[in-house]
Amino acid sequence: MNFLRNKITFLVVLVCCAIHVLAQQSNSKNQLRAPAFPLITIDPNTSAWSYSDNLYDDAVRHWTDKPFPLLGVVKVDGIAYRFLGKEEIELEAIAKMGEHEIWSAKYTVNEPSKDWTQINFTDSDWKTGAAPYGTLDNEPNSRTDWQEPKIWVRREVILNEDLGGKNVYLEFTHDDDAIMYVNGIEVANTGQATGKNRRVKLSEEVVKTLKKGKNILAGYCYNRVANGYFDFGMYTERKNTISFTQTALQKSVDVQATQTHYQFECGPVDLNISFIAPLLLTDLELVSRPVNYLAYEVTSRDGKKHDVQLYLEASSHWALNSPLQESTSSTYKSGNLQYVKTGSKSQEVLAKKGDHIRIDWGYFYMAADANKSKSATGKGTTLREQFLKGQTLQSTANGNQLVLTQNFTVSTKHSDKIMLGYDDIYSIQYFGKNLRPYWNRQDNSTIEKQFQLADKDFAKLKQACDKFDAELWNTAIRVGGYEYAALIALSYRQSIAAHKLVQAPNGDLLWLSKENDSNGSIGTVDVTYPSAPLYLYYNPELAKGLLNHIFYYSASKKWTKPFAAHDIGTYPIGNGQTYGGDMPVEESGNMLILSYAIARMEKNADYAKKHWEVLTTWTDYLVEHGLDPDNQLCTDDFAGHFAHNANLSVKAIVAIGSYGYLAEMLGKTDVSKKYIAIAKDMAAKWKSMAADGDHYRLTFDKEGTWSQKYNLVWDKLLDMNIFDKSIFKTEIDYYLTKQNQYGLPLDNRRTYTKTDWIMWTATLADDMVTFQKFINPVYKFMYETTDRVPMSDWVYTDKPTRAGFKARSVVGGYFIKMLEEKINNQK
C-alpha cells in the first residue's frame, strides 16, 4: 500500500509540474523582474531605462545611472496620477566636481597611514594637484596626470554654516575601484567597478559632522587596468520641488524583444503604456531610424465618460553630458507634427569621448500629432503647476524642461502615441572622417522626415513588432525553455542599443559597438565575438558590420601587426586602437571564427575571400603562437594576464580550423587539408596537455585547476570535428559539480562568472534538461539581483550582486542556443 501510495503521489507531482511548465510556455508574458527595464533604446547615447519595479518609483535613467528625466502623468477628472518617472530633486553645489569647476587638493600615490581620512591628519608632504585626476593620454578631461595604480586624495571644504538636518549628497566619478570618506567616515565603497557621477545620500550621522569651518572629503581610487580617472564633490538638496505626489497603481510589466508593456490603474480608468523600439534587424533603415514610441491606451472601467489629460515631460539632460551645461530649447510645428526640441548651446560635435560620457551635441526631440497636442518649454515647477491647475501651458524663459500634453475624453477606449528621438548630426569619427548616422548617410534626410516616417509607419510597425516578439518568444521557449526565453527577450534591445550604424567612406557597413561600462572602446573585437550570435541569427550583414572596421584597419596598413587589433579607438572616435594592451590570440581567433560563421549562415565564403590575405596572416600567427599562448590578455582580462590559457588555446585551434573550412568552401583544397590537419593535430595535443583527471585545466601548467571552455561551442555548432567530442561531455559533467546558487563560475580562481559564456558553455550540452541546469541560475540572478542596472554580464555566482559591467552588447551572445537550431535547420 505504501508503495502504491508513493507511486500515486509521485505521478500527481509529475502531472502538476508538467501543467506548470505548459502554463509557463503557453503564456507569452515575461514574468522576469528585470534588473532594469528598457524604455528608449536608440544607440549608446540615447538609452533610457527604468531601474525600479514600478515605473514611477525612480527617475528614468541613462545606462550610466545618470537621470534621463522623463515624467508621465495622467489627469483623470481633475486628479493627477504619476505613472512614469519621478521628479528629480534639485541640488545646490557645496563643492563642485572638477568637470564643472576647477578645484585642487592634496594627493599621494604612496599608501598613507590609516588616519589619512581624518580632519586633523597632516598632509603637508603630499602633492597638490587639480581635479579630475586621470591618465592624461587616454582621459583628456583630466587636469592632473595619474599614471600609478592607486591614488589618495584629501579635499578641504570650508562651510559657512552647519549642515545638520539637510539632505546632503556626495557625487563622484571613478575608474576603477573607489572608497569615499566624509570627515573620516566611510560613505561609499564601490568594490571592483567604474562609475560616472555616482551619487550617495549621506546618513544623518555623517551630515551631523559637517560643521561650519574646515571639513575633509577624502577619496581612494585604484586603477586596475588601462585608464584611470577620479573626481568628486558634495551637494545639498533644494526643498519643495515636488508637484506630482500621487501615483498610479502599476498592475504589471512585461519585457518583450522590441517592446516593454506596462498596465496601470488610474482611478476610474486603466492605462496601458508600451515603449516600442522597432528594431527589426532585417531592415537597416529601420534599425538606424532614431525614433522610438511611447504608445498608450486609456480605457474607462466603469463605462462612464471621463476627461483625461496626458502630460509628458523630458529634460535637456537628454542632450547634455552634464546637467550644468547650458542648453537651448524650443517648440515648433512641422507638417502634421508638433515638436519640442533641446540641445546644448555649445554644440561641440564629436568633441568628447569616453566610457561614461553622454552626448552633448545634436538635439533631442519629442513629437506628436499637432491637432491633438500642445507643447511648452521652461521651468519644470511652473509647467507642472499650470498643468495641475488646468491652465494652458505657457513657455517660460528659464528652465530646461520640455512638455507635450494631449487632452481627450474617454467613455470606452482611447489610444495614441508620442514619439521620442535624437538627431546626433554626426555619429562617429572614422579614421579622420566624420560620419553621419546611417539614416542620413547621403546627407539627404532630416530628423523631421524620420519622425514623419515613424508617424506614418506606426500601425504597421506595431503589428510587425507584436509578431516579431511572439515569434522570438516561442522560438526561445522551444529551444531553451521559459527562463531562457525571458533572458533572450530582455537581452535583445540591450545589445542592439550598444551599437551605432554608419557607412564607411568605402561603402562598408559599420555596426560599431561601444564597450559600455568597461572602458568605452569603439568596435572592440572581444565584445564583437560574444555579441555576434544575435546578428548572425537575424542579419549576417550586421555581423559583417561588426568586423569590417578591423579588416580595413589591417588592410589599410594603419595597423601593421600580424594579428588583429583590439579596437579602433574610444567611442565615438575611431581613429586607431587606444586600449593599452594587445590581445593577439584572442582577437585574431575571434575574427577568424566569426568569418567562418558568416560563411555558414550565407552558405558561401565570398566575405572571407574579400579579406583572404589578412585572414591568412592571422591564421599563420595562430599556428605559431596559438597552441600554448604566452602571457597575454584574453577577453576575460578583468582576471588579469596569465600564460598557457587552455580556453584561449581552444579558440586558436578552432580559428585555424575555421580558416581551413573557409578554404574548402573557396575550392582551395590543398590549403584546406593543410590547415584542418594542423587544427586537428593541435587539438589532439591540447587534450593531452590540458587533461586533469575528470576535467580539463585552466592552464596547461597547473594541476587542480579548471575553467569554462566556452570556445568549444563553435566546433559543435559549425560541425568542425576538430576536438574529440568526449571532451564536451567530460567538461559538462564536471561543470555541474561546480555550480553555485547563481551559476557556474568562470574558473576556479573566483566565484564570479560571465553570463554570456555560461550560455555558450550550456550549449555544449546535448539535451535541454542539462542546458536549463546552467540557464536557470542565471535567470534567478537577474530576478533577484540587488544591482538595479541594465543586465550585467559579469556577476557573482554566490551572491546576487554584479562584479562589474552593465548595459553591454555582449548579451547578444545569449542567442547562441537559437543560432544552434538555425544552423542545424540549414543542413
mmCIF file of N, CA and C in Angstrom, residues 563-644:
data_model
loop_
_atom_site.group_PDB
_atom_site.id
_atom_site.type_symbol
_atom_site.label_atom_id
_atom_site.label_comp_id
_atom_site.label_asym_id
_atom_site.label_seq_id
_atom_site.Cartn_x
_atom_site.Cartn_y
_atom_site.Cartn_z
ATOM 1 N N PHE A 563 48.600 40.346 -36.171
ATOM 2 C CA PHE A 563 47.395 39.840 -35.510
ATOM 3 C C PHE A 563 46.361 40.951 -35.488
ATOM 4 N N ALA A 564 45.132 40.625 -35.163
ATOM 5 C CA ALA A 564 44.035 41.601 -35.199
ATOM 6 C C ALA A 564 44.142 42.599 -34.054
ATOM 7 N N ALA A 565 43.686 43.824 -34.321
ATOM 8 C CA ALA A 565 43.647 44.867 -33.297
ATOM 9 C C ALA A 565 42.547 44.568 -32.286
ATOM 10 N N HIS A 566 42.629 45.218 -31.139
ATOM 11 C CA HIS A 566 41.605 45.096 -30.097
ATOM 12 C C HIS A 566 40.418 45.996 -30.393
ATOM 13 N N ASP A 567 40.644 47.190 -30.917
ATOM 14 C CA ASP A 567 39.604 48.184 -31.141
ATOM 15 C C ASP A 567 40.108 49.183 -32.170
ATOM 16 N N ILE A 568 39.310 50.187 -32.469
ATOM 17 C CA ILE A 568 39.794 51.264 -33.343
ATOM 18 C C ILE A 568 39.705 52.624 -32.662
ATOM 19 N N GLY A 569 39.554 52.654 -31.342
ATOM 20 C CA GLY A 569 39.535 53.934 -30.646
ATOM 21 C C GLY A 569 38.655 53.911 -29.424
ATOM 22 N N THR A 570 38.332 55.103 -28.949
ATOM 23 C CA THR A 570 37.434 55.291 -27.816
ATOM 24 C C THR A 570 36.182 55.996 -28.317
ATOM 25 N N TYR A 571 35.037 55.383 -28.090
ATOM 26 C CA TYR A 571 33.764 55.857 -28.641
ATOM 27 C C TYR A 571 33.527 57.341 -28.335
ATOM 28 N N PRO A 572 33.124 58.119 -29.352
ATOM 29 C CA PRO A 572 32.780 57.782 -30.743
ATOM 30 C C PRO A 572 33.910 58.058 -31.742
ATOM 31 N N ILE A 573 35.143 58.123 -31.254
ATOM 32 C CA ILE A 573 36.281 58.455 -32.111
ATOM 33 C C ILE A 573 37.012 57.174 -32.501
ATOM 34 N N GLY A 574 36.962 56.801 -33.769
ATOM 35 C CA GLY A 574 37.557 55.562 -34.250
ATOM 36 C C GLY A 574 38.728 55.819 -35.178
ATOM 37 N N ASN A 575 39.801 56.373 -34.640
ATOM 38 C CA ASN A 575 40.979 56.704 -35.451
ATOM 39 C C ASN A 575 42.144 55.753 -35.243
ATOM 40 N N GLY A 576 41.955 54.704 -34.446
ATOM 41 C CA GLY A 576 43.023 53.749 -34.189
ATOM 42 C C GLY A 576 42.968 53.266 -32.756
ATOM 43 N N GLN A 577 43.532 52.092 -32.498
ATOM 44 C CA GLN A 577 43.438 51.449 -31.186
ATOM 45 C C GLN A 577 43.922 52.371 -30.075
ATOM 46 N N THR A 578 43.136 52.445 -29.005
ATOM 47 C CA THR A 578 43.523 53.214 -27.827
ATOM 48 C C THR A 578 43.660 52.343 -26.581
ATOM 49 N N TYR A 579 43.208 51.094 -26.643
ATOM 50 C CA TYR A 579 43.331 50.212 -25.486
ATOM 51 C C TYR A 579 44.805 49.957 -25.211
ATOM 52 N N GLY A 580 45.148 49.842 -23.932
ATOM 53 C CA GLY A 580 46.544 49.789 -23.536
ATOM 54 C C GLY A 580 47.274 48.493 -23.818
ATOM 55 N N GLY A 581 46.579 47.398 -24.109
ATOM 56 C CA GLY A 581 47.264 46.127 -24.318
ATOM 57 C C GLY A 581 46.702 45.367 -25.501
ATOM 58 N N ASP A 582 47.581 44.672 -26.219
ATOM 59 C CA ASP A 582 47.135 43.842 -27.333
ATOM 60 C C ASP A 582 46.628 42.500 -26.825
ATOM 61 N N MET A 583 45.770 41.860 -27.623
ATOM 62 C CA MET A 583 45.274 40.516 -27.350
ATOM 63 C C MET A 583 45.451 39.688 -28.617
ATOM 64 N N PRO A 584 46.667 39.295 -28.946
ATOM 65 C CA PRO A 584 46.957 38.709 -30.260
ATOM 66 C C PRO A 584 46.159 37.455 -30.578
ATOM 67 N N VAL A 585 46.185 36.465 -29.682
ATOM 68 C CA VAL A 585 45.479 35.213 -29.949
ATOM 69 C C VAL A 585 43.972 35.432 -29.858
ATOM 70 N N GLU A 586 43.544 36.153 -28.861
ATOM 71 C CA GLU A 586 42.121 36.416 -28.647
ATOM 72 C C GLU A 586 41.474 37.039 -29.872
ATOM 73 N N GLU A 587 41.979 38.202 -30.291
ATOM 74 C CA GLU A 587 41.289 38.944 -31.333
ATOM 75 C C GLU A 587 41.415 38.282 -32.718
ATOM 76 N N SER A 588 42.563 37.701 -33.006
ATOM 77 C CA SER A 588 42.723 37.003 -34.284
ATOM 78 C C SER A 588 41.788 35.796 -34.352
ATOM 79 N N GLY A 589 41.710 35.064 -33.268
ATOM 80 C CA GLY A 589 40.805 33.919 -33.215
ATOM 81 C C GLY A 589 39.359 34.340 -33.388
ATOM 82 N N ASN A 590 38.966 35.433 -32.735
ATOM 83 C CA ASN A 590 37.594 35.924 -32.861
ATOM 84 C C ASN A 590 37.243 36.236 -34.306
ATOM 85 N N MET A 591 38.129 36.952 -34.970
ATOM 86 C CA MET A 591 37.858 37.374 -36.352
ATOM 87 C C MET A 591 37.743 36.178 -37.294
ATOM 88 N N LEU A 592 38.601 35.194 -37.122
ATOM 89 C CA LEU A 592 38.573 34.016 -37.990
ATOM 90 C C LEU A 592 37.323 33.173 -37.769
ATOM 91 N N ILE A 593 36.991 32.931 -36.521
ATOM 92 C CA ILE A 593 35.810 32.114 -36.222
ATOM 93 C C ILE A 593 34.542 32.776 -36.754
ATOM 94 N N LEU A 594 34.415 34.083 -36.535
ATOM 95 C CA LEU A 594 33.207 34.767 -36.985
ATOM 96 C C LEU A 594 33.148 34.870 -38.509
ATOM 97 N N SER A 595 34.291 34.940 -39.154
ATOM 98 C CA SER A 595 34.294 34.939 -40.624
ATOM 99 C C SER A 595 33.736 33.625 -41.151
ATOM 100 N N TYR A 596 34.092 32.517 -40.498
ATOM 101 C CA TYR A 596 33.558 31.228 -40.925
ATOM 102 C C TYR A 596 32.076 31.108 -40.577
ATOM 103 N N ALA A 597 31.688 31.643 -39.412
ATOM 104 C CA ALA A 597 30.273 31.604 -39.025
ATOM 105 C C ALA A 597 29.418 32.373 -40.030
ATOM 106 N N ILE A 598 29.917 33.521 -40.503
ATOM 107 C CA ILE A 598 29.198 34.291 -41.529
ATOM 108 C C ILE A 598 29.057 33.459 -42.802
ATOM 109 N N ALA A 599 30.143 32.793 -43.194
ATOM 110 C CA ALA A 599 30.103 31.954 -44.401
ATOM 111 C C ALA A 599 29.063 30.851 -44.268
ATOM 112 N N ARG A 600 28.971 30.245 -43.098
ATOM 113 C CA ARG A 600 27.986 29.179 -42.894
ATOM 114 C C ARG A 600 26.561 29.723 -42.958
ATOM 115 N N MET A 601 26.332 30.929 -42.415
ATOM 116 C CA MET A 601 24.984 31.497 -42.454
ATOM 117 C C MET A 601 24.605 31.915 -43.871
ATOM 118 N N GLU A 602 25.586 32.374 -44.644
ATOM 119 C CA GLU A 602 25.311 32.820 -46.018
ATOM 120 C C GLU A 602 25.458 31.695 -47.043
ATOM 121 N N LYS A 603 26.017 30.570 -46.613
ATOM 122 C CA LYS A 603 26.261 29.409 -47.474
ATOM 123 C C LYS A 603 27.214 29.730 -48.622
ATOM 124 N N ASN A 604 28.108 30.671 -48.376
ATOM 125 C CA ASN A 604 29.206 30.958 -49.301
ATOM 126 C C ASN A 604 30.298 31.690 -48.528
ATOM 127 N N ALA A 605 31.509 31.673 -49.065
ATOM 128 C CA ALA A 605 32.656 32.278 -48.385
ATOM 129 C C ALA A 605 33.132 33.538 -49.097
ATOM 130 N N ASP A 606 32.220 34.232 -49.769
ATOM 131 C CA ASP A 606 32.597 35.436 -50.511
ATOM 132 C C ASP A 606 33.192 36.499 -49.605
ATOM 133 N N TYR A 607 32.626 36.650 -48.409
ATOM 134 C CA TYR A 607 33.129 37.674 -47.479
ATOM 135 C C TYR A 607 34.559 37.351 -47.065
ATOM 136 N N ALA A 608 34.824 36.084 -46.756
ATOM 137 C CA ALA A 608 36.185 35.682 -46.380
ATOM 138 C C ALA A 608 37.148 35.855 -47.557
ATOM 139 N N LYS A 609 36.701 35.549 -48.746
ATOM 140 C CA LYS A 609 37.541 35.697 -49.938
ATOM 141 C C LYS A 609 38.014 37.137 -50.087
ATOM 142 N N LYS A 610 37.148 38.084 -49.795
ATOM 143 C CA LYS A 610 37.465 39.504 -49.895
ATOM 144 C C LYS A 610 38.608 39.885 -48.959
ATOM 145 N N HIS A 611 38.739 39.164 -47.839
ATOM 146 C CA HIS A 611 39.736 39.508 -46.819
ATOM 147 C C HIS A 611 40.771 38.385 -46.644
ATOM 148 N N TRP A 612 40.988 37.603 -47.676
ATOM 149 C CA TRP A 612 41.775 36.382 -47.548
ATOM 150 C C TRP A 612 43.217 36.642 -47.120
ATOM 151 N N GLU A 613 43.823 37.675 -47.641
ATOM 152 C CA GLU A 613 45.225 37.948 -47.301
ATOM 153 C C GLU A 613 45.390 38.222 -45.813
ATOM 154 N N VAL A 614 44.504 39.043 -45.257
ATOM 155 C CA VAL A 614 44.581 39.355 -43.827
ATOM 156 C C VAL A 614 44.263 38.116 -42.994
ATOM 157 N N LEU A 615 43.251 37.351 -43.385
ATOM 158 C CA LEU A 615 42.897 36.134 -42.658
ATOM 159 C C LEU A 615 44.057 35.143 -42.650
ATOM 160 N N THR A 616 44.765 35.054 -43.741
ATOM 161 C CA THR A 616 45.916 34.146 -43.822
ATOM 162 C C THR A 616 47.022 34.579 -42.865
ATOM 163 N N THR A 617 47.281 35.866 -42.800
ATOM 164 C CA THR A 617 48.301 36.391 -41.878
ATOM 165 C C THR A 617 47.954 36.042 -40.438
ATOM 166 N N TRP A 618 46.693 36.251 -40.077
ATOM 167 C CA TRP A 618 46.272 35.964 -38.702
ATOM 168 C C TRP A 618 46.333 34.463 -38.411
ATOM 169 N N THR A 619 45.940 33.649 -39.376
ATOM 170 C CA THR A 619 45.962 32.198 -39.175
ATOM 171 C C THR A 619 47.380 31.703 -38.960
ATOM 172 N N ASP A 620 48.293 32.163 -39.760
ATOM 173 C CA ASP A 620 49.684 31.732 -39.612
ATOM 174 C C ASP A 620 50.258 32.177 -38.264
ATOM 175 N N TYR A 621 49.818 33.316 -37.780
ATOM 176 C CA TYR A 621 50.239 33.750 -36.450
ATOM 177 C C TYR A 621 49.733 32.767 -35.395
ATOM 178 N N LEU A 622 48.498 32.325 -35.523
ATOM 179 C CA LEU A 622 47.927 31.391 -34.548
ATOM 180 C C LEU A 622 48.570 30.011 -34.641
ATOM 181 N N VAL A 623 48.929 29.604 -35.831
ATOM 182 C CA VAL A 623 49.630 28.320 -35.978
ATOM 183 C C VAL A 623 50.921 28.342 -35.170
ATOM 184 N N GLU A 624 51.599 29.472 -35.188
ATOM 185 C CA GLU A 624 52.883 29.589 -34.488
ATOM 186 C C GLU A 624 52.717 29.832 -32.997
ATOM 187 N N HIS A 625 51.692 30.595 -32.612
ATOM 188 C CA HIS A 625 51.607 31.060 -31.221
ATOM 189 C C HIS A 625 50.360 30.582 -30.468
ATOM 190 N N GLY A 626 49.460 29.847 -31.117
ATOM 191 C CA GLY A 626 48.159 29.603 -30.519
ATOM 192 C C GLY A 626 48.023 28.405 -29.617
ATOM 193 N N LEU A 627 48.834 27.353 -29.827
ATOM 194 C CA LEU A 627 48.643 26.139 -29.046
ATOM 195 C C LEU A 627 48.888 26.364 -27.566
ATOM 196 N N ASP A 628 49.959 27.030 -27.223
ATOM 197 C CA ASP A 628 50.314 27.283 -25.824
ATOM 198 C C ASP A 628 50.585 28.770 -25.661
ATOM 199 N N PRO A 629 49.547 29.591 -25.558
ATOM 200 C CA PRO A 629 49.716 31.043 -25.575
ATOM 201 C C PRO A 629 50.640 31.531 -24.466
ATOM 202 N N ASP A 630 51.428 32.552 -24.797
ATOM 203 C CA ASP A 630 52.298 33.137 -23.779
ATOM 204 C C ASP A 630 51.491 34.080 -22.894
ATOM 205 N N ASN A 631 52.154 34.793 -22.029
ATOM 206 C CA ASN A 631 51.497 35.657 -21.047
ATOM 207 C C ASN A 631 50.814 36.830 -21.745
ATOM 208 N N GLN A 632 49.495 36.809 -21.827
ATOM 209 C CA GLN A 632 48.758 37.852 -22.537
ATOM 210 C C GLN A 632 47.332 37.909 -22.034
ATOM 211 N N LEU A 633 46.671 38.997 -22.407
ATOM 212 C CA LEU A 633 45.265 39.163 -22.045
ATOM 213 C C LEU A 633 44.372 38.327 -22.949
ATOM 214 N N CYS A 634 43.226 37.934 -22.404
ATOM 215 C CA CYS A 634 42.156 37.367 -23.222
ATOM 216 C C CYS A 634 40.918 38.219 -22.961
ATOM 217 N N THR A 635 39.794 37.852 -23.487
ATOM 218 C CA THR A 635 38.592 38.663 -23.302
ATOM 219 C C THR A 635 38.200 38.780 -21.833
ATOM 220 N N ASP A 636 38.563 37.804 -21.039
ATOM 221 C CA ASP A 636 38.294 37.855 -19.599
ATOM 222 C C ASP A 636 39.433 38.588 -18.894
ATOM 223 N N ASP A 637 39.807 39.759 -19.432
ATOM 224 C CA ASP A 637 41.007 40.444 -18.965
ATOM 225 C C ASP A 637 40.883 40.986 -17.547
ATOM 226 N N PHE A 638 39.659 41.109 -17.024
ATOM 227 C CA PHE A 638 39.486 41.554 -15.645
ATOM 228 C C PHE A 638 40.110 40.557 -14.669
ATOM 229 N N ALA A 639 40.356 39.331 -15.128
ATOM 230 C CA ALA A 639 41.018 38.336 -14.282
ATOM 231 C C ALA A 639 42.537 38.460 -14.356
ATOM 232 N N GLY A 640 43.027 39.339 -15.254
ATOM 233 C CA GLY A 640 44.457 39.572 -15.360
ATOM 234 C C GLY A 640 45.134 38.694 -16.403
ATOM 235 N N HIS A 641 46.413 39.026 -16.664
ATOM 236 C CA HIS A 641 47.215 38.252 -17.599
ATOM 237 C C HIS A 641 47.561 36.883 -17.018
ATOM 238 N N PHE A 642 47.653 35.881 -17.862
ATOM 239 C CA PHE A 642 48.319 34.641 -17.485
ATOM 240 C C PHE A 642 48.648 33.859 -18.749
ATOM 241 N N ALA A 643 49.666 33.013 -18.629
ATOM 242 C CA ALA A 643 50.137 32.226 -19.771
ATOM 243 C C ALA A 643 49.509 30.832 -19.760
ATOM 244 N N HIS A 644 49.647 30.106 -20.888
ATOM 245 C CA HIS A 644 49.237 28.701 -21.014
ATOM 246 C C HIS A 644 47.730 28.529 -20.828
#
